[in-house]
Amino acid sequence: MKNIIITVDGPAASGKEKISKYISKRWKLKHLDSGILYRRLALIFLKDKININNINEIKKKLSEIRRISFRKSNKIRTQEIGNLASAIAVNKCVREFINNLQYNFVKKNKNNRGFVIDGRDIGSVVFKNADLKLYIVVNSEIRAKRRYKQLIDSGEKSIYPQILKDIKLRDKKDKTRINSPLVIPKDAYHINNESTFRETTNQINRLLERF
């Protein structure tokens, strides 16, 4: 397999991270989860009590940040952080800030075999010339059940109807925001992730075997 970039886009809780981690391990590619970056930024804003309704305050804080960790952490997997990350992601300056982090990540690791990068605008905006674009399809009810289980397993109290409501609201915000709305990237392959994970990975492996 040549050095390639694979993008994995889809709505909230569609399984992008799990799928990307599988691709990373199976095909020995470096994985970047853009959602972690938005959540890390949301955590910073929360700790520093940034008024997310004040664009000047947001821009000032962004100019002060010198580094953001790419590591996973349970403290950024809460519903509160997820909702805050979704709220700040509508801002153009925030998206440009995160996009630059992703560009630099790929540039610094250019000797790697390839990359698999997941998010909501990776194939449509961030890496439009990716070698392979995947769009994950899962209905909102299944996504809500999976997110509910994930939160319960991590020890966070959660209510399924509220999770479903939040996911539908995030879908609406993601699809209607002015800056980089959630769309199916041009030339993307639809990956159905509503059944077993094996069926999902079978779809993906058939595509990757071409490289």
Short mmCIF file of C-alpha atoms in Angstrom, two decimals:
data_model
loop_
_atom_site.label_atom_id
_atom_site.label_comp_id
_atom_site.label_asym_id
_atom_site.label_seq_id
_atom_site.Cartn_x
_atom_site.Cartn_y
_atom_site.Cartn_z
CA MET A 1 0.00 0.00 0.00
CA LYS A 2 1.37 3.42 -0.98
CA ASN A 3 1.42 6.41 1.37
CA ILE A 4 -2.24 7.42 1.46
CA ILE A 5 -4.75 9.60 3.29
CA ILE A 6 -8.09 8.06 4.23
CA THR A 7 -10.86 10.31 5.55
CA VAL A 8 -13.70 9.01 7.68
CA ASP A 9 -16.65 11.37 8.01
CA GLY A 10 -20.07 10.96 9.56
CA PRO A 11 -22.49 12.28 12.18
CA ALA A 12 -22.00 12.18 15.95
CA ALA A 13 -21.67 8.71 17.50
CA SER A 14 -21.62 6.95 14.13
CA GLY A 15 -18.53 4.91 15.05
CA LYS A 16 -15.93 6.97 13.19
CA GLU A 17 -13.30 6.58 15.89
CA LYS A 18 -13.70 2.80 16.27
CA ILE A 19 -13.62 2.34 12.50
CA SER A 20 -10.57 4.59 12.11
CA LYS A 21 -8.70 2.79 14.89
CA TYR A 22 -9.42 -0.51 13.15
CA ILE A 23 -8.11 0.84 9.82
CA SER A 24 -5.06 2.25 11.58
CA LYS A 25 -4.20 -1.09 13.19
CA ARG A 26 -5.16 -3.37 10.28
CA TRP A 27 -3.42 -1.33 7.58
CA LYS A 28 -0.66 0.23 9.72
CA LEU A 29 -1.69 3.84 9.19
CA LYS A 30 -1.36 6.74 11.64
CA HIS A 31 -4.71 7.74 13.16
CA LEU A 32 -5.88 11.27 13.91
CA ASP A 33 -9.23 11.82 15.64
CA SER A 34 -10.24 15.43 14.96
CA GLY A 35 -13.00 15.14 17.55
CA ILE A 36 -10.37 14.88 20.28
CA LEU A 37 -8.98 18.26 19.23
CA TYR A 38 -12.38 19.95 19.42
CA ARG A 39 -13.05 18.33 22.80
CA ARG A 40 -9.62 19.33 24.10
CA LEU A 41 -10.32 22.89 23.03
CA ALA A 42 -13.76 22.76 24.67
CA LEU A 43 -12.12 21.62 27.92
CA ILE A 44 -9.73 24.57 27.80
CA PHE A 45 -12.60 26.98 27.22
CA LEU A 46 -14.55 25.43 30.09
CA LYS A 47 -11.64 25.59 32.54
CA ASP A 48 -10.78 29.17 31.58
CA LYS A 49 -14.47 30.21 31.63
CA ILE A 50 -14.40 31.53 28.08
CA ASN A 51 -17.66 33.11 26.97
CA ILE A 52 -18.36 31.09 23.81
CA ASN A 53 -20.92 33.68 22.70
CA ASN A 54 -18.20 36.32 22.50
CA ILE A 55 -16.20 35.80 19.29
CA ASN A 56 -13.48 38.25 20.34
CA GLU A 57 -12.95 36.33 23.58
CA ILE A 58 -12.71 33.09 21.58
CA LYS A 59 -10.18 34.56 19.16
CA LYS A 60 -8.08 35.96 22.00
CA LYS A 61 -7.94 32.57 23.70
CA LEU A 62 -7.02 30.80 20.46
CA SER A 63 -4.12 33.20 19.97
CA GLU A 64 -2.79 32.28 23.42
CA ILE A 65 -2.85 28.49 22.93
CA ARG A 66 0.55 27.09 22.00
CA ARG A 67 -0.18 23.37 22.17
CA ILE A 68 -3.11 20.93 22.32
CA SER A 69 -2.74 17.30 23.29
CA PHE A 70 -3.82 14.67 20.74
CA ARG A 71 -4.29 12.06 23.46
CA LYS A 72 -7.59 10.47 24.45
CA SER A 73 -8.92 10.98 27.96
CA ASN A 74 -12.12 10.07 29.78
CA LYS A 75 -12.44 13.63 31.05
CA ILE A 76 -13.12 14.88 27.52
CA ARG A 77 -15.66 12.13 26.77
CA THR A 78 -18.44 13.61 28.91
CA GLN A 79 -21.74 14.80 27.49
CA GLU A 80 -20.99 18.34 28.69
CA ILE A 81 -17.70 18.52 26.80
CA GLY A 82 -19.29 16.98 23.71
CA ASN A 83 -22.05 19.58 23.66
CA LEU A 84 -19.56 22.41 24.22
CA ALA A 85 -17.30 21.11 21.45
CA SER A 86 -20.28 21.10 19.09
CA ALA A 87 -21.17 24.65 20.10
CA ILE A 88 -17.72 26.13 19.48
CA ALA A 89 -17.23 24.19 16.23
CA VAL A 90 -19.66 26.50 14.41
CA ASN A 91 -17.08 29.30 14.50
CA LYS A 92 -14.85 29.73 11.46
CA CYS A 93 -11.84 30.75 13.57
CA VAL A 94 -12.15 27.58 15.66
CA ARG A 95 -12.38 25.34 12.62
CA GLU A 96 -9.38 27.03 11.00
CA PHE A 97 -7.41 26.61 14.24
CA ILE A 98 -8.21 22.87 14.42
CA ASN A 99 -7.62 22.37 10.69
CA ASN A 100 -4.13 23.86 10.99
CA LEU A 101 -3.37 21.40 13.78
CA GLN A 102 -4.39 18.57 11.46
CA TYR A 103 -2.36 19.89 8.51
CA ASN A 104 0.71 20.20 10.74
CA PHE A 105 0.15 16.69 12.13
CA VAL A 106 0.27 15.20 8.63
CA LYS A 107 3.21 17.37 7.61
CA LYS A 108 5.29 16.39 10.66
CA ASN A 109 4.54 12.71 10.12
CA LYS A 110 4.95 12.70 6.33
CA ASN A 111 7.34 9.74 6.47
CA ASN A 112 4.55 7.58 7.86
CA ARG A 113 2.96 4.90 5.68
CA GLY A 114 -0.28 6.86 5.57
CA PHE A 115 -3.04 8.44 7.62
CA VAL A 116 -6.63 7.76 8.59
CA ILE A 117 -8.36 10.90 9.83
CA ASP A 118 -11.92 11.10 11.13
CA GLY A 119 -14.32 13.95 11.76
CA ARG A 120 -17.25 15.75 10.19
CA ASP A 121 -15.62 17.76 7.41
CA ILE A 122 -12.36 15.89 6.80
CA GLY A 123 -13.11 14.66 3.28
CA SER A 124 -15.23 17.65 2.29
CA VAL A 125 -12.99 20.48 3.55
CA VAL A 126 -9.78 19.53 5.38
CA PHE A 127 -8.35 16.88 3.02
CA LYS A 128 -10.38 17.24 -0.17
CA ASN A 129 -7.75 15.36 -2.19
CA ALA A 130 -7.70 12.29 0.05
CA ASP A 131 -7.03 8.97 -1.66
CA LEU A 132 -10.08 7.32 -0.11
CA LYS A 133 -13.11 8.96 1.47
CA LEU A 134 -15.54 7.07 3.69
CA TYR A 135 -18.87 8.34 5.00
CA ILE A 136 -20.36 6.37 7.90
CA VAL A 137 -24.12 5.82 7.87
CA VAL A 138 -26.06 4.96 11.07
CA ASN A 139 -29.56 6.08 12.07
CA SER A 140 -29.95 8.35 15.10
CA GLU A 141 -31.65 5.76 17.34
CA ILE A 142 -28.79 3.27 16.99
CA ARG A 143 -26.25 6.02 17.57
CA ALA A 144 -28.06 7.16 20.72
CA LYS A 145 -28.13 3.62 22.13
CA ARG A 146 -24.42 3.18 21.49
CA ARG A 147 -23.54 6.55 23.04
CA TYR A 148 -25.75 5.78 26.04
CA LYS A 149 -23.93 2.48 26.62
CA GLN A 150 -20.56 4.20 26.20
CA LEU A 151 -21.41 6.81 28.82
CA ILE A 152 -22.84 4.26 31.26
CA ASP A 153 -19.77 2.02 30.86
CA SER A 154 -17.52 4.99 31.61
CA GLY A 155 -19.41 5.64 34.85
CA GLU A 156 -21.34 8.74 33.75
CA LYS A 157 -25.03 8.94 34.58
CA SER A 158 -27.11 9.25 31.44
CA ILE A 159 -30.69 9.07 30.14
CA TYR A 160 -31.35 7.56 26.71
CA PRO A 161 -34.16 9.95 25.62
CA GLN A 162 -31.92 12.92 26.41
CA ILE A 163 -29.00 11.35 24.50
CA LEU A 164 -31.26 10.84 21.46
CA LYS A 165 -32.49 14.43 21.70
CA ASP A 166 -28.92 15.74 21.95
CA ILE A 167 -27.76 13.68 18.96
CA LYS A 168 -30.63 14.91 16.78
CA LEU A 169 -29.85 18.48 17.82
CA ARG A 170 -26.15 18.01 17.04
CA ASP A 171 -27.06 16.55 13.65
CA LYS A 172 -29.15 19.62 12.88
CA LYS A 173 -26.41 22.01 14.00
CA ASP A 174 -23.72 20.11 12.10
CA LYS A 175 -25.74 20.06 8.87
CA THR A 176 -26.96 23.65 8.99
CA ARG A 177 -23.93 25.54 10.30
CA ILE A 178 -22.49 28.14 7.95
CA ASN A 179 -18.87 27.04 8.31
CA SER A 180 -18.01 23.55 7.03
CA PRO A 181 -21.43 21.90 7.45
CA LEU A 182 -21.65 18.12 7.65
CA VAL A 183 -22.08 16.84 4.09
CA ILE A 184 -21.26 13.65 2.25
CA PRO A 185 -17.87 14.37 0.64
CA LYS A 186 -17.64 14.17 -3.13
CA ASP A 187 -16.58 10.67 -4.25
CA ALA A 188 -17.07 9.24 -0.74
CA TYR A 189 -18.03 5.61 -0.26
CA HIS A 190 -21.01 5.01 2.03
CA ILE A 191 -20.20 2.58 4.84
CA ASN A 192 -23.22 1.11 6.62
CA ASN A 193 -22.36 0.72 10.32
CA GLU A 194 -25.78 -0.30 11.60
CA SER A 195 -25.10 -4.04 11.86
CA THR A 196 -22.11 -5.99 13.20
CA PHE A 197 -18.63 -4.51 13.23
CA ARG A 198 -17.40 -7.42 11.12
CA GLU A 199 -19.83 -6.50 8.35
CA THR A 200 -18.61 -2.91 8.57
CA THR A 201 -14.94 -3.86 8.34
CA ASN A 202 -15.63 -6.25 5.46
CA GLN A 203 -16.97 -3.29 3.45
CA ILE A 204 -13.88 -1.26 4.27
CA ASN A 205 -11.34 -4.01 3.60
CA ARG A 206 -12.76 -4.64 0.15
CA LEU A 207 -12.08 -0.97 -0.68
CA LEU A 208 -8.59 -0.88 0.86
CA GLU A 209 -7.46 -4.03 -0.92
CA ARG A 210 -7.35 -1.95 -4.09
CA PHE A 211 -4.38 0.05 -2.81
#
